[in-house]
Amino acid sequence: MLALVVVSALPGRGPATAAQGQPLLAGAPIWAAEQSGEEAVALFRHRFTLPAGLDPVELSIIADTRYQVWLDGEWVGRGPARFSRTRQEFDTFPLSGLAAGTHTVAILVQYAPNTRRSESERAALQASLHGWDGSTWQVVAVTGSHWKAILSPAWDGAAGPVSQLDLIGPMEVLNLRRLPADWMQPTFDDLSWPSAQVVTPSPFPALSARTIPSLEEVPRAPVALVESGLLSPGWHLADLEHPTGSGSPITQTLWVTATAATTLRLEALDSHPVRVDGGPALSWVPLNDPRRPDVLAAEQALTAGPHTLSVTIPAEEACTALSLFVYSTAWLGRSEESACTRPGGRTLAIRLADLQLTGSPGVVLGHDPGRRTLLANPIAGGAGAPQVSLLPTGAEVTIPAGDTPRYVVLDFGRTLHARLSLEADGPAGTIVDAGWDERLTEGRPLPNPGSLVSNLWSQVDSWMLDGTPRPLTTLDTRSGRYLLLQVYGPGPVTLHHVQAVEEVYPVTQIGWFDSSDALLDRVWQIGVDTLRPNMTDAYTDTPWRERGQWWGDAMVAFHINRAVFGDLDLFRRGLRLMADAIDADGRPAAMAPHGEGIITLDYAMGWIEGLHDYWTLSGDLSLVAELYPAARRLASFLATYEGETGLLDVPPAHWSQSALVDWPATSSRSGESTALNAQYAAVLQQMGDMAAALGDYEAAQSYRNRSTAVQQALNAVLFVPEEGCYAASRLDGTLVPAAPHAQAWALRYGVVPPERRESTAQALLQQISPFFNEQGWAVVEPLGIFSVLEALGRAGHTGEALDLIREQYGRLLGQGATTWWELFTPNQTRGQSLSHVWGGSPTWFLSAHVLGGLATGPTRWRIAPHSGGLTYARGAVPLGSGALEIDWQAPRCGQFDLTLTAPLTSSGELLLPFHRYDAVVTLDGIAVWDGGPVEGQPAEMTDEGLLIAGLTGGVHRVSAAFRCYPVFLPLTTR
């Protein structure tokens, strides 16, 4: 169909400001007419004529849940960014230089709603093309019923979910024999395709233009071959699927012939009945193979001759066994009856010794390829094992002809958030499985780890080849460090350019860190490596298990970003999404989208803290004005927890309905918690600052007065003089014994009076030593370590903080960590991730406290280095669009030299970390302190140290000399 649609002229937006104008997404939401409401992949095509004189041309588009788009067969892009019911951002792709004439747009949409990506309403695509005629934007083509659309039969709509908790979409099972390779090309014949149907009401009622850049795709070649070999040699693997997926279980008969008296041996993942010649059901016993958890074995003696195996196949399986999850140090859940099911099935392995199979099914695509990755027995090496070459462009895998399935395990060095990419060349009917895992179990990845993760995970995708070279990839991203490839078919098969295409937020690394301690340098960089897969279209907690924008995780991630990239756009979008989740009564969500009714008060207060941080760094008061009503509602909601003392008094409840603070911080979650009230005092002060900036002076004074009252009450009620530190909480009038989180949060948020800081810091150090309790749990886990490091840095105990980093992060390095783990606890299970962003706080600490660089505004900075026993540190931190570079040396006691380089348009101050009146300090060769202040020079001795204020951008050199018994004092504010 040819169509020229000029719907309207849209004035007021020139090419240079196209991406910044009013939303221009026109057209109607559409979908394939035969959609049944289940997960599906739909293909759309439309031919249009572009009039002469339109340049540039733009394509605007949104879809639920993911889309890919081509123009005239050429790749354009993918999207959208995750969205909520109240914030849906469409993408805009420039198509400059597009010639006048007929063109074809082709779009693939995967409808796969899940609870961590988007708050889906129903499957739909909406798109429009616009061209600039020199004065106005002309709408050239829009989605509508004149488009062609089909549900692709190539993808299995009943494929199982990656996560039974519905956190991620389905496994992708693709039969390439049902997907024409040229379906997106202009020459493809779509005359038989039906027309699309308009979706009403629109599932996109809150459209606006995208506020973050499109994600970047970065190819990553594997760094090592872990293993390659044969799968279950001497055994036959059979995938048995229920043909309808409804009704009662069915029995399938397999025919075998024993060429001599022998023992039949079977392996399976379940104990559904198998009978030989109609006899009693075989007895299943655990195989107890650590490389193959959950595998059961059964055997029975057979006489020579023909026999039948009657195999029971369950009718259906639940797609989502747990619709709402909560977890602490282990998974917990609330079971709900699920209306989502998929056809049942099972996979058997039959030993072939002295057996012949007649017409027995083999491996099929199936609905859950993860079953065979768990059941199959990998044997390294052997005749016919794949040959693997590691090249910069990806691995080349050559599999010779042979009947035994083969496998390859590749190592990408760290956990990635990526898509597999390769070109497969093999006979029609060949099946390729690809599974991802973060770790090895007995040297083997388990993309379906079975009951090791409570049967909640199966990150495996599968393709059936059509006999022509075809690219293999996934529509959605996957995550892991290790890739398992399994190939079933007679071969030969070649897999070209096996790589992972990492999907990350497009930022340039500005910050860096180098010091006299190589271990700390490595720790700093791994924090960056952990942030990258968690910095996508939101700040996520982990790419592997969940990908949720939990705000406590996001705050740690943002601080790492402050030290490394300096991006503010992604954080601004997150602030808006979180604000949208605050209801009319001020009730917050702990994450967005899909807060699921989880109220975590420390995460909620962290949102106010984050808004204040964003405003401080950006100077963008307009966002504060936009979100201030939500902040006021939230502050009013928090006030409902205030007791007679004015302190928050939180009723005991699960952390999802109280506060998290940290996994071990159970005593800080309820009652009049020191940690929560220290944060409360800070956010009330921040609310006062923002209110004053917006001219709401009465509210500003009220917030500030309440902040002061909370600090006073906290110190009067919760400080224990005889212990020199703070109780964890007061619950029902009884003080709860002191805990490290109480001291850390009190110091971090600056509520400790000067005379109590040292005793509080000493108590903190004592309470985290030993670091592990008798049960093997850490007294502070990686989420809590952020506050501990901040507290020690502000209290002047940088050396102890560095020792803590060396000990705990060094231990993880010793266990092979290349991204930071969810827990320090030695006995963490497969349920905990090995790529958790909240573990990266040392990166922030080393840059902000040790190197000492801190942006305090768009063009303002403060440098306050602390050596902590290091002899030098050098590096940079982002500042606006530039960098603040620092190089300090403390080669011996009594000497400190520093060079700073700041953008010329910036200004700031330098705080030297000593309080010595006998010091001699020069700035750019001029004495500014010589045993006392030098008249006319900008140096002042403060409680924090020697402050040199009023510095402008450029290069400055500072040298300090004093007697060799330096006294390092706390930094009280940052």
Short mmCIF file of C-alpha atoms in Angstrom, two decimals, residues 151-468:
data_model
loop_
_atom_site.label_atom_id
_atom_site.label_comp_id
_atom_site.label_asym_id
_atom_site.label_seq_id
_atom_site.Cartn_x
_atom_site.Cartn_y
_atom_site.Cartn_z
CA LEU A 151 1.64 -11.68 14.86
CA SER A 152 4.82 -13.50 13.99
CA PRO A 153 4.52 -17.28 14.28
CA ALA A 154 8.31 -17.49 14.56
CA TRP A 155 8.47 -16.68 18.27
CA ASP A 156 6.93 -19.05 20.79
CA GLY A 157 4.24 -17.08 22.61
CA ALA A 158 4.11 -19.73 25.33
CA ALA A 159 7.80 -19.61 26.17
CA GLY A 160 8.54 -19.62 29.86
CA PRO A 161 9.57 -16.49 31.76
CA VAL A 162 13.18 -15.81 32.62
CA SER A 163 12.02 -15.07 36.17
CA GLN A 164 8.99 -16.75 37.71
CA LEU A 165 8.71 -13.58 39.80
CA ASP A 166 7.82 -11.78 36.55
CA LEU A 167 10.73 -9.37 36.93
CA ILE A 168 12.02 -9.88 33.39
CA GLY A 169 10.28 -10.95 30.19
CA PRO A 170 10.12 -14.38 28.59
CA MET A 171 12.83 -16.62 27.27
CA GLU A 172 12.97 -16.13 23.53
CA VAL A 173 12.36 -19.22 21.45
CA LEU A 174 12.63 -18.41 17.73
CA ASN A 175 12.05 -20.71 14.76
CA LEU A 176 13.90 -18.98 11.94
CA ARG A 177 12.14 -21.17 9.37
CA ARG A 178 9.02 -19.09 10.14
CA LEU A 179 10.70 -15.68 9.90
CA PRO A 180 11.64 -14.52 6.38
CA ALA A 181 15.09 -12.97 6.52
CA ASP A 182 13.95 -10.10 4.29
CA TRP A 183 10.66 -9.26 6.00
CA MET A 184 11.89 -5.72 6.76
CA GLN A 185 13.14 -5.04 3.22
CA PRO A 186 11.24 -2.76 0.80
CA THR A 187 10.98 -5.60 -1.75
CA PHE A 188 9.23 -7.98 0.65
CA ASP A 189 5.71 -8.91 -0.49
CA ASP A 190 3.28 -8.01 2.32
CA LEU A 191 0.09 -8.10 0.22
CA SER A 192 -1.24 -11.04 2.21
CA TRP A 193 -0.67 -9.32 5.55
CA PRO A 194 -3.84 -8.12 7.26
CA SER A 195 -4.44 -4.53 8.25
CA ALA A 196 -3.58 -3.36 11.71
CA GLN A 197 -6.32 -2.54 14.17
CA VAL A 198 -6.53 0.69 16.14
CA VAL A 199 -6.18 0.20 19.89
CA THR A 200 -8.75 2.09 21.96
CA PRO A 201 -8.58 3.57 24.44
CA SER A 202 -4.98 4.57 23.96
CA PRO A 203 -2.55 2.78 26.28
CA PHE A 204 -0.26 5.82 25.98
CA PRO A 205 -2.23 8.62 27.67
CA ALA A 206 0.78 10.46 29.12
CA LEU A 207 3.16 10.94 26.20
CA SER A 208 6.14 13.27 26.22
CA ALA A 209 9.45 13.44 24.38
CA ARG A 210 12.33 11.30 25.57
CA THR A 211 14.48 13.05 28.17
CA ILE A 212 17.55 10.79 28.04
CA PRO A 213 19.68 9.79 25.07
CA SER A 214 19.23 6.46 23.37
CA LEU A 215 21.27 3.69 24.90
CA GLU A 216 24.63 2.85 23.39
CA GLU A 217 25.44 -0.59 22.01
CA VAL A 218 29.03 -1.65 22.68
CA PRO A 219 30.35 -4.95 21.25
CA ARG A 220 32.30 -7.08 23.75
CA ALA A 221 34.31 -10.08 22.65
CA PRO A 222 34.77 -12.94 25.12
CA VAL A 223 38.07 -12.82 26.97
CA ALA A 224 38.51 -16.54 27.62
CA LEU A 225 37.30 -20.00 26.68
CA VAL A 226 36.21 -21.77 29.85
CA GLU A 227 35.40 -25.15 28.35
CA SER A 228 34.06 -26.92 25.28
CA GLY A 229 33.02 -30.48 24.73
CA LEU A 230 30.18 -32.93 24.23
CA LEU A 231 26.75 -32.93 25.83
CA SER A 232 25.62 -36.22 27.35
CA PRO A 233 27.64 -38.46 25.04
CA GLY A 234 26.09 -41.94 24.88
CA TRP A 235 22.69 -40.57 25.91
CA HIS A 236 19.60 -39.46 24.00
CA LEU A 237 17.88 -36.23 25.09
CA ALA A 238 14.15 -36.01 24.39
CA ASP A 239 11.98 -32.92 24.85
CA LEU A 240 8.37 -33.94 25.42
CA GLU A 241 5.76 -31.19 25.19
CA HIS A 242 2.05 -31.31 25.99
CA PRO A 243 0.37 -30.65 22.63
CA THR A 244 -2.39 -28.40 23.95
CA GLY A 245 -1.27 -27.14 27.33
CA SER A 246 -4.73 -27.62 28.79
CA GLY A 247 -6.77 -30.39 30.29
CA SER A 248 -5.24 -33.38 32.04
CA PRO A 249 -1.72 -34.73 31.87
CA ILE A 250 -1.07 -36.98 28.91
CA THR A 251 1.01 -40.09 28.45
CA GLN A 252 3.44 -40.39 25.56
CA THR A 253 4.85 -43.74 24.53
CA LEU A 254 8.46 -44.23 23.49
CA TRP A 255 9.63 -47.43 21.82
CA VAL A 256 13.01 -48.92 22.64
CA THR A 257 14.68 -52.15 21.68
CA ALA A 258 17.31 -53.75 23.89
CA THR A 259 19.92 -55.48 21.72
CA ALA A 260 20.91 -57.55 24.75
CA ALA A 261 19.91 -57.86 28.37
CA THR A 262 20.77 -54.49 29.87
CA THR A 263 19.85 -51.86 32.44
CA LEU A 264 17.67 -48.98 31.33
CA ARG A 265 18.96 -45.72 32.82
CA LEU A 266 16.97 -42.48 32.72
CA GLU A 267 17.58 -38.98 33.97
CA ALA A 268 15.02 -36.21 34.43
CA LEU A 269 14.31 -33.05 36.37
CA ASP A 270 11.02 -34.23 37.85
CA SER A 271 9.47 -37.36 39.26
CA HIS A 272 6.42 -37.60 36.98
CA PRO A 273 5.71 -41.29 36.32
CA VAL A 274 7.60 -43.32 33.75
CA ARG A 275 6.55 -46.92 33.28
CA VAL A 276 8.25 -49.74 31.39
CA ASP A 277 5.91 -52.07 29.49
CA GLY A 278 2.94 -50.84 31.55
CA GLY A 279 4.50 -51.86 34.85
CA PRO A 280 4.82 -49.84 38.06
CA ALA A 281 6.27 -46.34 37.93
CA LEU A 282 10.03 -46.19 38.17
CA SER A 283 11.55 -44.84 41.37
CA TRP A 284 13.46 -41.60 41.00
CA VAL A 285 16.46 -40.82 43.20
CA PRO A 286 18.64 -37.69 43.29
CA LEU A 287 21.76 -37.95 41.18
CA ASN A 288 23.67 -35.74 43.67
CA ASP A 289 25.89 -34.25 40.97
CA PRO A 290 26.88 -30.69 42.05
CA ARG A 291 27.31 -29.73 38.39
CA ARG A 292 23.73 -30.82 37.69
CA PRO A 293 21.49 -29.91 40.63
CA ASP A 294 17.94 -31.32 40.66
CA VAL A 295 18.75 -34.14 38.23
CA LEU A 296 16.98 -37.35 39.19
CA ALA A 297 17.91 -40.85 38.02
CA ALA A 298 15.94 -44.06 37.60
CA GLU A 299 16.83 -47.46 36.26
CA GLN A 300 15.30 -50.86 35.49
CA ALA A 301 16.63 -54.10 34.10
CA LEU A 302 15.51 -54.91 30.55
CA THR A 303 15.48 -58.21 28.71
CA ALA A 304 16.59 -58.32 25.12
CA GLY A 305 13.84 -57.23 22.74
CA PRO A 306 11.31 -54.43 22.27
CA HIS A 307 9.91 -52.39 25.15
CA THR A 308 7.70 -49.36 25.68
CA LEU A 309 8.24 -46.38 27.95
CA SER A 310 5.07 -44.61 29.04
CA VAL A 311 5.98 -41.05 30.03
CA THR A 312 3.54 -38.74 31.82
CA ILE A 313 3.65 -35.11 30.65
CA PRO A 314 1.99 -32.44 32.81
CA ALA A 315 -0.71 -30.37 31.13
CA GLU A 316 0.46 -26.90 32.05
CA GLU A 317 2.82 -24.89 34.19
CA ALA A 318 2.32 -21.52 35.86
CA CYS A 319 4.01 -18.61 34.12
CA THR A 320 4.21 -16.54 37.28
CA ALA A 321 4.24 -18.54 40.49
CA LEU A 322 4.80 -15.48 42.69
CA SER A 323 3.17 -12.24 41.66
CA LEU A 324 4.64 -10.10 44.43
CA PHE A 325 8.02 -10.61 45.98
CA VAL A 326 9.79 -9.30 48.98
CA TYR A 327 13.21 -10.41 50.03
CA SER A 328 15.75 -9.88 52.74
CA THR A 329 18.97 -11.85 52.82
CA ALA A 330 17.02 -14.61 51.09
CA TRP A 331 14.01 -14.65 48.82
CA LEU A 332 10.64 -14.47 50.49
CA GLY A 333 7.36 -14.33 48.70
CA ARG A 334 3.62 -14.14 48.85
CA SER A 335 2.08 -16.81 46.65
CA GLU A 336 -0.94 -15.89 44.61
CA GLU A 337 -2.92 -18.04 42.22
CA SER A 338 -1.75 -17.18 38.75
CA ALA A 339 -4.01 -17.02 35.73
CA CYS A 340 -0.99 -17.20 33.45
CA THR A 341 -0.03 -20.68 32.29
CA ARG A 342 1.95 -22.25 29.51
CA PRO A 343 1.84 -25.76 28.05
CA GLY A 344 3.60 -28.30 30.22
CA GLY A 345 6.53 -30.42 29.22
CA ARG A 346 9.50 -32.40 30.42
CA THR A 347 12.92 -33.45 29.20
CA LEU A 348 14.33 -36.96 29.58
CA ALA A 349 17.81 -38.36 29.04
CA ILE A 350 17.98 -42.02 28.03
CA ARG A 351 21.26 -43.93 28.12
CA LEU A 352 21.85 -45.62 24.75
CA ALA A 353 24.03 -48.53 25.87
CA ASP A 354 22.53 -51.66 24.22
CA LEU A 355 19.40 -49.71 23.29
CA GLN A 356 17.88 -48.64 20.01
CA LEU A 357 15.16 -45.96 19.89
CA THR A 358 12.40 -46.11 17.29
CA GLY A 359 10.74 -42.84 16.37
CA SER A 360 11.67 -41.28 19.67
CA PRO A 361 11.45 -37.47 19.76
CA GLY A 362 14.70 -35.66 20.20
CA VAL A 363 15.44 -32.09 21.16
CA VAL A 364 12.80 -29.60 20.02
CA LEU A 365 12.54 -25.87 20.51
CA GLY A 366 10.09 -26.36 23.35
CA HIS A 367 8.71 -23.74 25.70
CA ASP A 368 11.56 -23.93 28.22
CA PRO A 369 15.01 -24.53 26.73
CA GLY A 370 16.39 -24.05 30.23
CA ARG A 371 15.31 -27.58 31.07
CA ARG A 372 17.89 -29.15 28.81
CA THR A 373 20.69 -26.80 29.88
CA LEU A 374 20.17 -28.13 33.40
CA LEU A 375 19.67 -31.78 32.46
CA ALA A 376 22.39 -32.21 29.82
CA ASN A 377 25.68 -33.59 31.08
CA PRO A 378 28.68 -31.59 29.77
CA ILE A 379 31.84 -33.60 29.20
CA ALA A 380 34.86 -31.49 28.33
CA GLY A 381 36.89 -32.36 25.24
CA GLY A 382 36.34 -35.50 23.23
CA ALA A 383 36.29 -36.28 19.53
CA GLY A 384 34.19 -33.73 17.70
CA ALA A 385 34.39 -31.09 20.43
CA PRO A 386 33.97 -27.54 19.11
CA GLN A 387 37.07 -25.67 18.01
CA VAL A 388 37.10 -22.12 19.37
CA SER A 389 39.19 -19.13 18.34
CA LEU A 390 39.03 -15.92 20.35
CA LEU A 391 39.34 -12.86 18.12
CA PRO A 392 38.83 -9.13 18.75
CA THR A 393 35.67 -9.32 16.63
CA GLY A 394 34.28 -12.20 18.69
CA ALA A 395 34.74 -15.92 19.07
CA GLU A 396 34.69 -18.23 16.07
CA VAL A 397 33.19 -21.63 16.94
CA THR A 398 33.50 -24.53 14.51
CA ILE A 399 31.49 -27.70 15.16
CA PRO A 400 32.18 -30.68 12.89
CA ALA A 401 29.51 -33.09 11.75
CA GLY A 402 28.35 -35.57 14.38
CA ASP A 403 25.26 -36.77 16.18
CA THR A 404 26.28 -35.78 19.71
CA PRO A 405 25.24 -32.31 20.89
CA ARG A 406 28.13 -29.94 21.59
CA TYR A 407 28.66 -27.01 23.96
CA VAL A 408 30.96 -24.05 24.54
CA VAL A 409 31.38 -21.86 27.64
CA LEU A 410 32.81 -18.37 27.12
CA ASP A 411 33.92 -15.84 29.72
CA PHE A 412 33.33 -12.11 29.13
CA GLY A 413 35.34 -11.08 32.19
CA ARG A 414 32.55 -9.35 34.12
CA THR A 415 28.79 -9.23 34.29
CA LEU A 416 27.31 -7.50 31.25
CA HIS A 417 23.87 -6.12 30.42
CA ALA A 418 23.86 -7.20 26.81
CA ARG A 419 22.47 -9.13 23.88
CA LEU A 420 24.16 -12.13 22.34
CA SER A 421 25.20 -11.47 18.77
CA LEU A 422 26.49 -14.06 16.31
CA GLU A 423 25.96 -15.45 12.84
CA ALA A 424 24.97 -19.12 12.73
CA ASP A 425 25.54 -21.27 9.66
CA GLY A 426 24.25 -24.82 9.87
CA PRO A 427 21.70 -27.31 8.53
CA ALA A 428 18.00 -26.58 8.76
CA GLY A 429 16.57 -27.89 12.03
CA THR A 430 19.74 -27.25 14.02
CA ILE A 431 18.92 -25.91 17.49
CA VAL A 432 21.17 -23.39 19.23
CA ASP A 433 20.62 -22.65 22.92
CA ALA A 434 22.26 -19.69 24.66
CA GLY A 435 22.25 -19.26 28.40
CA TRP A 436 23.83 -16.63 30.65
CA ASP A 437 25.11 -16.91 34.20
CA GLU A 438 27.04 -14.68 36.61
CA ARG A 439 29.07 -17.49 38.16
CA LEU A 440 30.36 -21.01 37.69
CA THR A 441 29.17 -23.93 39.80
CA GLU A 442 31.82 -26.63 39.89
CA GLY A 443 33.24 -24.99 36.78
CA ARG A 444 29.89 -24.92 34.98
CA PRO A 445 27.46 -22.05 34.35
CA LEU A 446 23.87 -22.78 35.29
CA PRO A 447 21.61 -20.40 33.35
CA ASN A 448 18.79 -22.49 34.78
CA PRO A 449 20.05 -23.17 38.31
CA GLY A 450 16.95 -25.07 39.32
CA SER A 451 16.22 -25.16 43.03
CA LEU A 452 19.47 -23.31 43.79
CA VAL A 453 17.36 -20.21 43.13
CA SER A 454 14.07 -21.77 44.24
CA ASN A 455 13.13 -22.65 40.65
CA LEU A 456 12.68 -18.97 39.91
CA TRP A 457 15.16 -18.41 37.10
CA SER A 458 15.92 -19.65 33.59
CA GLN A 459 17.89 -17.23 31.43
CA VAL A 460 18.06 -19.34 28.27
CA ASP A 461 17.07 -18.53 24.70
CA SER A 462 16.82 -20.85 21.73
CA TRP A 463 16.82 -20.71 17.93
CA MET A 464 16.07 -23.24 15.19
CA LEU A 465 18.11 -22.58 12.04
CA ASP A 466 16.58 -22.59 8.56
CA GLY A 467 19.65 -23.76 6.65
CA THR A 468 20.89 -20.30 5.65
#
